[in-house]
XYZ file of C-alpha atoms in Angstrom:
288
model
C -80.672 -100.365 -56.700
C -78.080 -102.627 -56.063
C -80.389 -105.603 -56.132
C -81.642 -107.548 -59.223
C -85.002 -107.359 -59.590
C -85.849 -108.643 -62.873
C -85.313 -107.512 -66.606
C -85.766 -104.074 -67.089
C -85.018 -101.995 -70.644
C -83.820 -98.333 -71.636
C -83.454 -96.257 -74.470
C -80.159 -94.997 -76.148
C -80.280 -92.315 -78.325
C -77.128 -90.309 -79.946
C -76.641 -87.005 -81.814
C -79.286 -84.893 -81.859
C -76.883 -82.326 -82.930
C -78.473 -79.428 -83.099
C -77.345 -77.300 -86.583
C -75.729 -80.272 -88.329
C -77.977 -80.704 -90.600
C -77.560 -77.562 -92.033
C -74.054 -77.213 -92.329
C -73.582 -80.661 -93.383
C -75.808 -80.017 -96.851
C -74.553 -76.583 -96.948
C -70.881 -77.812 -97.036
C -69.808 -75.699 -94.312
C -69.223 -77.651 -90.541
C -67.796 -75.119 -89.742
C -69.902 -72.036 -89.434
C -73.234 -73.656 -91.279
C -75.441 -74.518 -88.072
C -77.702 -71.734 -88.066
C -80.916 -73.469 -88.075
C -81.938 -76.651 -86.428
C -85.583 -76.398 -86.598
C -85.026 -79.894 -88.143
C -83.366 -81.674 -85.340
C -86.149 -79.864 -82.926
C -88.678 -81.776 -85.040
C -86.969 -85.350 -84.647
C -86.103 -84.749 -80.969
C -89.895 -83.807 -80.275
C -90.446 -86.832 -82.100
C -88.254 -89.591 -79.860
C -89.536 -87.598 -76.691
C -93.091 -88.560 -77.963
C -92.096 -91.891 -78.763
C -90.375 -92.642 -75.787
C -92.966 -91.368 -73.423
C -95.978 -93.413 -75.001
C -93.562 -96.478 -74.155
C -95.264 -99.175 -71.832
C -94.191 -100.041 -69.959
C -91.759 -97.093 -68.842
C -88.030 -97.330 -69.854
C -86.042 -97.309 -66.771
C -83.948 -94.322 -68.536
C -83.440 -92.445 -71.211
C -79.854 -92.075 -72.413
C -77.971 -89.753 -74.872
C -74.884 -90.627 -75.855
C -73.450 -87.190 -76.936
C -72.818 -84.170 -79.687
C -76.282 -82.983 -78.218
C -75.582 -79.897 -80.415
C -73.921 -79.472 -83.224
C -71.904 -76.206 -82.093
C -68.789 -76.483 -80.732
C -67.821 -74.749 -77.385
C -67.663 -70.750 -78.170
C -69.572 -70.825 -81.365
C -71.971 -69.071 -81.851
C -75.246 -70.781 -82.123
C -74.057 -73.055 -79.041
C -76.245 -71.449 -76.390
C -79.018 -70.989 -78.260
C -79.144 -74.354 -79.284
C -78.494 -76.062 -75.962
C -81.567 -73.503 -75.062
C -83.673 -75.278 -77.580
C -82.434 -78.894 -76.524
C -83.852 -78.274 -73.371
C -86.731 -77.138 -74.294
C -87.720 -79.944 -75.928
C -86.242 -82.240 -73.558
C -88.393 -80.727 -70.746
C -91.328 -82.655 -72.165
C -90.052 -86.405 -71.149
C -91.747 -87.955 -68.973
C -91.030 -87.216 -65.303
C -90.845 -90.881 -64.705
C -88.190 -91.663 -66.924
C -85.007 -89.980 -65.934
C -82.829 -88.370 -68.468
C -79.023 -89.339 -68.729
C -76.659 -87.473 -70.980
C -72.774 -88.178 -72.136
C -70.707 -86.031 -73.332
C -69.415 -85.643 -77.085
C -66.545 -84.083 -78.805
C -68.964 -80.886 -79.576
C -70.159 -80.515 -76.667
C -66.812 -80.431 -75.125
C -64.400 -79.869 -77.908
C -62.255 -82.068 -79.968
C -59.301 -81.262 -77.419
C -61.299 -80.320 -74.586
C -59.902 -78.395 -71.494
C -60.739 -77.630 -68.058
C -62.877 -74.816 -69.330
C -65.023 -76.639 -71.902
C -65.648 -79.466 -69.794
C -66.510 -77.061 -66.265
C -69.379 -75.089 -68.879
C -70.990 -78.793 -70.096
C -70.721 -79.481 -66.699
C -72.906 -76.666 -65.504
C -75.073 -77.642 -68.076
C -75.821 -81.274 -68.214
C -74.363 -82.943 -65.496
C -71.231 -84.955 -64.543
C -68.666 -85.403 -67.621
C -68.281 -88.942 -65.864
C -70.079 -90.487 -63.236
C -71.828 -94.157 -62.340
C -75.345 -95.429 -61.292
C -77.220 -98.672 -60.548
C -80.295 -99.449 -61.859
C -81.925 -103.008 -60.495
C -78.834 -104.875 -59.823
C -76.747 -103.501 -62.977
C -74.297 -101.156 -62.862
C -74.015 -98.339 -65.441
C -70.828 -96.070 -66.202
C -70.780 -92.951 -68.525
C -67.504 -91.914 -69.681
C -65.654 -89.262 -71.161
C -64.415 -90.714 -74.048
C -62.981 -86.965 -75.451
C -60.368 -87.699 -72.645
C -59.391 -90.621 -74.551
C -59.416 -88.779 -77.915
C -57.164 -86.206 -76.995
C -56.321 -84.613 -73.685
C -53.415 -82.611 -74.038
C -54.740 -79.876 -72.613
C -56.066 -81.740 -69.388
C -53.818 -84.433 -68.998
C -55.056 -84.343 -65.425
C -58.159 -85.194 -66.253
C -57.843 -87.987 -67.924
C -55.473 -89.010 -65.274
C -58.593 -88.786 -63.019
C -60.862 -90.676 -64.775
C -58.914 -93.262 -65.110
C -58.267 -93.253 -61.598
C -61.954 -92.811 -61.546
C -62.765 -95.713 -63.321
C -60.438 -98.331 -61.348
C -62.278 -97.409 -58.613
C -65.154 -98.210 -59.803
C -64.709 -101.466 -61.009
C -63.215 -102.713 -57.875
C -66.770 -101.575 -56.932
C -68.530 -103.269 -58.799
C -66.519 -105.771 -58.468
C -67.351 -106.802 -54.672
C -70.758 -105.868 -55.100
C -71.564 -109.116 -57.523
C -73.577 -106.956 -60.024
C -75.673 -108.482 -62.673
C -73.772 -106.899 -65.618
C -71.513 -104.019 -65.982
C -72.569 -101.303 -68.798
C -70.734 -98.770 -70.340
C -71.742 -95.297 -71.900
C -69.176 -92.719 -74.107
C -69.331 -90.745 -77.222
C -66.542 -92.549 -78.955
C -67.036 -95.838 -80.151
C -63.519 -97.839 -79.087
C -63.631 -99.626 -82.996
C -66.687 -99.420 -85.704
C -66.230 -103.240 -86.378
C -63.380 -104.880 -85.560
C -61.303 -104.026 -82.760
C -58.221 -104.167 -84.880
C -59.285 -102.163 -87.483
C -57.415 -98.829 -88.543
C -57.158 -95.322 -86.459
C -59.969 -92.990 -88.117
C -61.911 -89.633 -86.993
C -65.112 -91.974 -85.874
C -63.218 -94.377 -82.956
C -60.446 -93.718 -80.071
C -56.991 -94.693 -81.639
C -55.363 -98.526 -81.475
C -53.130 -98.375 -78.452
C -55.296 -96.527 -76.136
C -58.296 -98.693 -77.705
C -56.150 -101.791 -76.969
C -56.183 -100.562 -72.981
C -59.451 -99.806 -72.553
C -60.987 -102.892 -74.229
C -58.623 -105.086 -72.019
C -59.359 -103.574 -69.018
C -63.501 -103.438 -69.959
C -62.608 -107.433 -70.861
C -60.942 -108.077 -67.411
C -63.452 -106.415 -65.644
C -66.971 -108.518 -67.370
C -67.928 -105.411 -68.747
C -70.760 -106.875 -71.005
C -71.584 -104.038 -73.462
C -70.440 -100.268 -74.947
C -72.922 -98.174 -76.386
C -71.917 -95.166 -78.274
C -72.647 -92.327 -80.744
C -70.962 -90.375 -82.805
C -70.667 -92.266 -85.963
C -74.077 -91.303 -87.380
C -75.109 -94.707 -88.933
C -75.157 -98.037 -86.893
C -72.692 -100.285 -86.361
C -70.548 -102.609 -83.845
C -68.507 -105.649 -83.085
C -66.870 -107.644 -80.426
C -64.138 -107.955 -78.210
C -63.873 -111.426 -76.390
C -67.499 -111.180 -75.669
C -67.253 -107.170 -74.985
C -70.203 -106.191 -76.894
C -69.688 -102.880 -78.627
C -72.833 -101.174 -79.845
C -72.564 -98.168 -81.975
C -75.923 -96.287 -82.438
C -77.014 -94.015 -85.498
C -78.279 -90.221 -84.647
C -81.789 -89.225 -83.799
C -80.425 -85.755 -86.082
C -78.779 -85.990 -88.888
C -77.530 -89.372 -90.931
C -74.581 -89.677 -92.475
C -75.210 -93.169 -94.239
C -78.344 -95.013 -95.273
C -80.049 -95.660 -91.352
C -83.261 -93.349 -90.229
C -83.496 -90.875 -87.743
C -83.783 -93.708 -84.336
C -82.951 -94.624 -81.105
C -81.930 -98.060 -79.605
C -84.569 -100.090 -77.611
C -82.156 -102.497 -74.926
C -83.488 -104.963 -72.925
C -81.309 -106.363 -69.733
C -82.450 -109.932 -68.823
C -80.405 -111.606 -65.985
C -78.267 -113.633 -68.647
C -77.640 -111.156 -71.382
C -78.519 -107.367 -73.100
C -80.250 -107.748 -76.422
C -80.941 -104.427 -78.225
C -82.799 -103.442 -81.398
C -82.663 -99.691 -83.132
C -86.147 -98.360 -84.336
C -86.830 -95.953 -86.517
C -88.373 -92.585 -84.426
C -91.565 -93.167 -86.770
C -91.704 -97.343 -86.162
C -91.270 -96.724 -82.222
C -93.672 -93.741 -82.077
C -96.688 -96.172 -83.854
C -95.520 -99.176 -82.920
C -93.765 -99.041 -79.529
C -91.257 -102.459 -79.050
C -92.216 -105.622 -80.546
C -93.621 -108.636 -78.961
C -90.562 -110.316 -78.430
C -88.756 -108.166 -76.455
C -91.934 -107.155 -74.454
C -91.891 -110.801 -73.531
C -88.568 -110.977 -72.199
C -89.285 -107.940 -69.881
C -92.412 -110.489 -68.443
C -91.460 -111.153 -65.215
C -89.692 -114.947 -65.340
């Protein structure tokens, strides 16, 4: 779908993390996942939600940490089992598009970790069009901390050049970006921390995204909402449809792509389950 053919919207959701919230009242990250019959509940709950949507989201994307355990834990597999299972139920229609997060494939992944999520969800990177737009998921653990697969980093970056010459020559409507890893939480000269990729390799990748019209970056892994800019780099950070770690509900991210810009609004599972999208981003999605 290289062509534009008029505003379109999909969903972002983050986190379901399967077993965090467990561990996270128990105290124990660590070891504490046991039971996730919680995070099945909400994840039923934005399936439902998103598949009474009309009209259809064009996709349905999940922006990482889709379980809580890490790779060789010992809950992983059965909770990847029950992902599935619940994921299973989305509409046919909508295609589902996951990203990987620093549980899925380790805080310092390796060839190993990434080859097993690989087998199981798809591409650790990887690009698509949809109407005229062109979407990239990254691996933003790469960025994190690759110093066990240097040379895979080195790839995706390659990777990603690529890419943007692409898109580039092909006069796309907007270029959007998907990763686990927020590049900053509000201000893209804010401080290193655990929840966004550190200053000098955030520096890079936001000047490149910059050079290159990327309009937006939607991300994860920070459990509550936030975002900033970056000379009009949009970056959108999205709470968890499992457990919260501030004061936003259980959600996912409603974003509509008109031919001028990408407007987004998080709902609540409950508000978008009952509701569906308000009027005024259904009227945007009228054809012009």
């Amino acid at each position: 779908e290289y062509q534009w053919k008029g505003p379109f919207y999909f969903i972002q959701g983050a986190d379901p993390q399967f077993g965090l919230m467990k561990a996270w009242t128990h105290g124990d990250t660590n070891n504490g996942d046991d039971e996730w019959g919680e995070e099945i509940k909400l994840a039923e709950q934005a399936v439902q939600a998103v598949n009474k949507l009309n009209p259809k989201p064009k996709f349905f994307v999940l922006c990482g940490d889709l379980v809580h355990g890490m790779p060789g834990t010992r809950w992983k597999k059965n909770q990847e089992q029950d992902l599935k299972n619940v994921l299973k139920n989305t509409d046919q229609d909508i295609p589902l598009v996951f990203v990987s997060g620093n549980h899925d494939i380790g805080n310092t992944p390796s060839r190993e970790t990434i080859d097993d999520y690989c087998q199981n969800w798809g591409d650790d990177y990887f690009s698509f069009w949809v109407g005229g737009v062109f979407f990239l998921v990254l691996n933003s653990q790469l960025y994190f901390d690759s110093s066990k697969c240097p040379e895979l980093r080195q790839a995706q970056d390659a990777w990603l050049d690529e890419q943007l010459a692409v898109a580039a020559k092909q006069k796309c409507k907007h270029i959007i970006v998907f990763q686990h890893i927020p590049l900053f939480l509000s201000q893209p000269d804010e401080d290193d921390d655990y929840f966004n990729l550190e200053k000098s390799v955030r520096q890079e990748i936001m000047e490149k995204f910059h050079k290159a019209g990327i309009r937006a970056v939607f991300s994860g892994h920070y459990h509550r909402n936030a975002g900033g800019s970056y000379k009009g780099l949009e970056m959108v950070v999205s709470s968890a449809i499992g457990c919260q770690l501030g004061q936003d509900t259980h959600g996912l991210r409603v974003v509509v792509v008109t031919e001028e810009k990408v407007v987004h609004r998080y709902y609540s599972l409950t508000d978008l389950g009952s509701h569906g999208i308000e009027k005024e981003l259904l009227d945007m999605l009228a054809i012009q």
